[in-house]
């Protein structure tokens, strides 16, 4: 073990660790290949990440828009967020075949098109709870109009108040 002066400062460093410009380490080829592989995997999986948001995410965006234009009152808004989440889960669980049970709505329903039935039931459940929660807010007219317009944009009739459990809209309204 030999100590040699370091050219950068006046300290002594082990001679085996001294490197000159011609001896600087080059990036390992395996590391470079692994980096390219990770980049390729990331680019290939990116389209899956950019898929359309779920219907639950869609309704969460609606309640956040309602919160933004309403009078700030954190405890009330927290309750509204929880109530929406519970309704979304109950409407989803009504069509679950693996034993999931909702918070308040415990009935089970079957359908031939599970994804469409869940989407419709969740939409009607979300619309009803948000209409109930925001009917007396200062921004009620704007919020309720936005919610009805959103239901129409989703392809559903916001005036459908049927509670017939044979239809997804009825399940959502019953939740």
Tab-separated table of C-alpha atoms in Angstrom:
chain	number	residue	atom	x	y	z
A	1	UNK	CA	0.000	0.000	0.000
A	2	UNK	CA	1.695	3.158	-1.267
A	3	UNK	CA	0.545	6.719	-0.643
A	4	UNK	CA	0.954	9.278	-3.389
A	5	UNK	CA	0.067	12.984	-3.531
A	6	UNK	CA	-3.254	13.788	-5.134
A	7	UNK	CA	-2.956	16.326	-7.975
A	8	UNK	CA	-6.220	18.079	-6.995
A	9	UNK	CA	-5.218	18.940	-3.455
A	10	UNK	CA	-2.397	18.350	-1.061
A	11	UNK	CA	-3.808	15.195	0.558
A	12	UNK	CA	-2.350	11.763	0.168
A	13	UNK	CA	-4.427	9.044	-1.482
A	14	UNK	CA	-3.659	5.385	-2.151
A	15	UNK	CA	-1.719	5.035	-5.381
A	16	UNK	CA	-4.034	2.301	-6.600
A	17	UNK	CA	-6.968	4.705	-6.615
A	18	UNK	CA	-5.280	7.442	-8.593
A	19	UNK	CA	-6.598	7.724	-12.106
A	20	UNK	CA	-5.433	9.723	-15.009
A	21	UNK	CA	-7.633	11.054	-17.790
A	22	UNK	CA	-6.831	8.044	-19.978
A	23	UNK	CA	-7.811	5.633	-17.182
A	24	UNK	CA	-11.310	7.003	-16.437
A	25	UNK	CA	-13.863	4.204	-16.285
A	26	UNK	CA	-16.174	3.802	-19.250
A	27	UNK	CA	-19.858	2.962	-18.834
A	28	UNK	CA	-20.431	-0.733	-18.670
A	29	UNK	CA	-22.078	-2.175	-21.794
A	30	UNK	CA	-24.452	-4.234	-19.687
A	31	UNK	CA	-25.616	-1.167	-17.831
A	32	UNK	CA	-26.159	0.676	-21.088
A	33	UNK	CA	-28.121	-2.282	-22.507
A	34	UNK	CA	-30.213	-2.471	-19.333
A	35	UNK	CA	-30.979	1.238	-19.620
A	36	UNK	CA	-32.138	0.825	-23.213
A	37	UNK	CA	-34.229	-2.181	-22.191
A	38	UNK	CA	-35.935	-0.198	-19.422
A	39	UNK	CA	-36.610	2.641	-21.841
A	40	UNK	CA	-38.148	0.239	-24.370
A	41	UNK	CA	-40.343	-1.390	-21.727
A	42	UNK	CA	-41.453	2.026	-20.535
A	43	UNK	CA	-42.373	3.121	-24.039
A	44	UNK	CA	-44.270	-0.101	-24.711
A	45	UNK	CA	-46.310	0.138	-21.523
A	46	UNK	CA	-47.032	3.857	-21.867
A	47	UNK	CA	-50.197	3.374	-23.970
A	48	UNK	CA	-51.696	1.257	-21.166
A	49	UNK	CA	-51.070	4.105	-18.740
A	50	UNK	CA	-52.731	6.588	-21.097
A	51	UNK	CA	-55.989	4.624	-21.273
A	52	UNK	CA	-59.269	6.389	-20.550
A	53	UNK	CA	-59.873	6.982	-16.853
A	54	UNK	CA	-62.392	4.793	-15.055
A	55	UNK	CA	-65.940	5.962	-14.443
A	56	UNK	CA	-65.111	6.367	-10.751
A	57	UNK	CA	-62.242	8.703	-11.646
A	58	UNK	CA	-64.601	10.571	-13.955
A	59	UNK	CA	-67.096	11.190	-11.145
A	60	UNK	CA	-64.296	12.112	-8.732
A	61	UNK	CA	-63.323	14.835	-11.202
A	62	UNK	CA	-66.943	16.046	-11.177
A	63	UNK	CA	-67.035	16.368	-7.394
A	64	UNK	CA	-63.677	18.152	-7.398
A	65	UNK	CA	-65.085	20.635	-9.926
A	66	UNK	CA	-68.096	21.150	-7.649
A	67	UNK	CA	-65.828	21.682	-4.647
A	68	UNK	CA	-63.771	24.273	-6.518
A	69	UNK	CA	-66.781	26.504	-7.227
A	70	UNK	CA	-68.525	25.984	-3.884
A	71	UNK	CA	-68.014	27.901	-0.648
A	72	UNK	CA	-65.020	26.432	1.194
A	73	UNK	CA	-66.153	24.266	4.095
A	74	UNK	CA	-63.672	21.399	4.575
A	75	UNK	CA	-65.727	19.144	6.903
A	76	UNK	CA	-68.723	19.236	4.542
A	77	UNK	CA	-66.577	18.630	1.480
A	78	UNK	CA	-64.826	15.716	3.197
A	79	UNK	CA	-68.213	14.186	3.979
A	80	UNK	CA	-69.268	14.695	0.359
A	81	UNK	CA	-66.123	12.952	-0.893
A	82	UNK	CA	-66.705	10.013	1.428
A	83	UNK	CA	-70.386	9.755	0.503
A	84	UNK	CA	-69.520	9.701	-3.200
A	85	UNK	CA	-66.873	7.024	-2.636
A	86	UNK	CA	-69.297	4.869	-0.668
A	87	UNK	CA	-71.970	5.188	-3.379
A	88	UNK	CA	-69.502	4.370	-6.128
A	89	UNK	CA	-68.383	1.267	-4.255
A	90	UNK	CA	-71.940	0.138	-3.479
A	91	UNK	CA	-72.979	0.436	-7.134
A	92	UNK	CA	-69.857	-1.458	-8.229
A	93	UNK	CA	-70.292	-4.163	-5.566
A	94	UNK	CA	-73.930	-4.750	-6.591
A	95	UNK	CA	-72.580	-6.481	-9.708
A	96	UNK	CA	-69.610	-8.229	-8.085
A	97	UNK	CA	-69.666	-12.027	-8.158
A	98	UNK	CA	-66.733	-12.544	-5.792
A	99	UNK	CA	-68.562	-11.679	-2.581
A	100	UNK	CA	-67.929	-7.940	-2.232
A	101	UNK	CA	-70.686	-6.313	-0.215
A	102	UNK	CA	-71.517	-2.610	-0.273
A	103	UNK	CA	-71.732	-0.295	2.731
A	104	UNK	CA	-75.452	0.441	2.540
A	105	UNK	CA	-76.707	-1.380	-0.557
A	106	UNK	CA	-76.257	-5.134	-0.169
A	107	UNK	CA	-78.338	-6.595	-3.005
A	108	UNK	CA	-76.630	-8.540	-5.810
A	109	UNK	CA	-77.527	-8.362	-9.489
A	110	UNK	CA	-76.486	-10.243	-12.578
A	111	UNK	CA	-76.095	-9.021	-16.128
A	112	UNK	CA	-74.768	-10.129	-19.481
A	113	UNK	CA	-72.628	-6.993	-19.972
A	114	UNK	CA	-70.926	-6.468	-16.630
A	115	UNK	CA	-68.772	-3.473	-17.585
A	116	UNK	CA	-71.665	-1.494	-19.102
A	117	UNK	CA	-73.985	-2.304	-16.180
A	118	UNK	CA	-71.398	-1.193	-13.628
A	119	UNK	CA	-70.675	1.988	-15.563
A	120	UNK	CA	-74.365	2.885	-15.700
A	121	UNK	CA	-75.104	1.969	-12.078
A	122	UNK	CA	-72.070	3.897	-10.828
A	123	UNK	CA	-73.055	6.930	-12.908
A	124	UNK	CA	-76.607	7.042	-11.591
A	125	UNK	CA	-75.473	6.481	-8.000
A	126	UNK	CA	-72.934	9.306	-8.321
A	127	UNK	CA	-75.442	11.655	-9.911
A	128	UNK	CA	-78.035	11.079	-7.176
A	129	UNK	CA	-75.646	11.553	-4.250
A	130	UNK	CA	-74.086	14.669	-5.772
A	131	UNK	CA	-77.498	16.158	-6.549
A	132	UNK	CA	-78.543	15.534	-2.960
A	133	UNK	CA	-75.337	16.933	-1.454
A	134	UNK	CA	-75.120	20.057	-3.634
A	135	UNK	CA	-78.814	20.987	-3.919
A	136	UNK	CA	-78.493	23.642	-1.177
A	137	UNK	CA	-75.002	24.951	-1.929
A	138	UNK	CA	-74.408	28.506	-3.116
A	139	UNK	CA	-73.354	27.206	-6.510
A	140	UNK	CA	-76.246	24.714	-6.782
A	141	UNK	CA	-77.624	25.931	-10.095
A	142	UNK	CA	-74.252	25.706	-11.834
A	143	UNK	CA	-73.213	22.442	-10.183
A	144	UNK	CA	-76.508	20.664	-10.857
A	145	UNK	CA	-76.505	21.842	-14.478
A	146	UNK	CA	-72.936	20.563	-14.910
A	147	UNK	CA	-73.839	17.179	-13.410
A	148	UNK	CA	-76.866	16.783	-15.695
A	149	UNK	CA	-74.791	17.788	-18.704
A	150	UNK	CA	-72.149	15.256	-17.733
A	151	UNK	CA	-74.733	12.455	-17.510
A	152	UNK	CA	-76.046	13.418	-20.931
A	153	UNK	CA	-72.486	13.397	-22.289
A	154	UNK	CA	-72.069	9.869	-20.911
A	155	UNK	CA	-75.177	8.852	-22.841
A	156	UNK	CA	-77.587	8.510	-19.904
A	157	UNK	CA	-80.862	10.272	-19.175
A	158	UNK	CA	-80.399	12.327	-15.999
A	159	UNK	CA	-84.190	12.410	-15.558
A	160	UNK	CA	-84.396	8.619	-15.142
A	161	UNK	CA	-85.341	8.128	-11.497
A	162	UNK	CA	-86.500	4.514	-11.782
A	163	UNK	CA	-85.576	2.239	-8.871
A	164	UNK	CA	-86.237	-0.963	-10.787
A	165	UNK	CA	-83.438	-3.344	-9.724
A	166	UNK	CA	-83.678	-5.151	-13.058
A	167	UNK	CA	-81.898	-2.209	-14.725
A	168	UNK	CA	-78.485	-0.745	-13.905
A	169	UNK	CA	-80.026	2.734	-13.724
A	170	UNK	CA	-82.497	1.459	-11.137
A	171	UNK	CA	-79.681	-0.079	-9.106
A	172	UNK	CA	-77.730	3.172	-9.230
A	173	UNK	CA	-80.768	5.212	-8.216
A	174	UNK	CA	-81.488	2.813	-5.351
A	175	UNK	CA	-77.968	3.068	-4.004
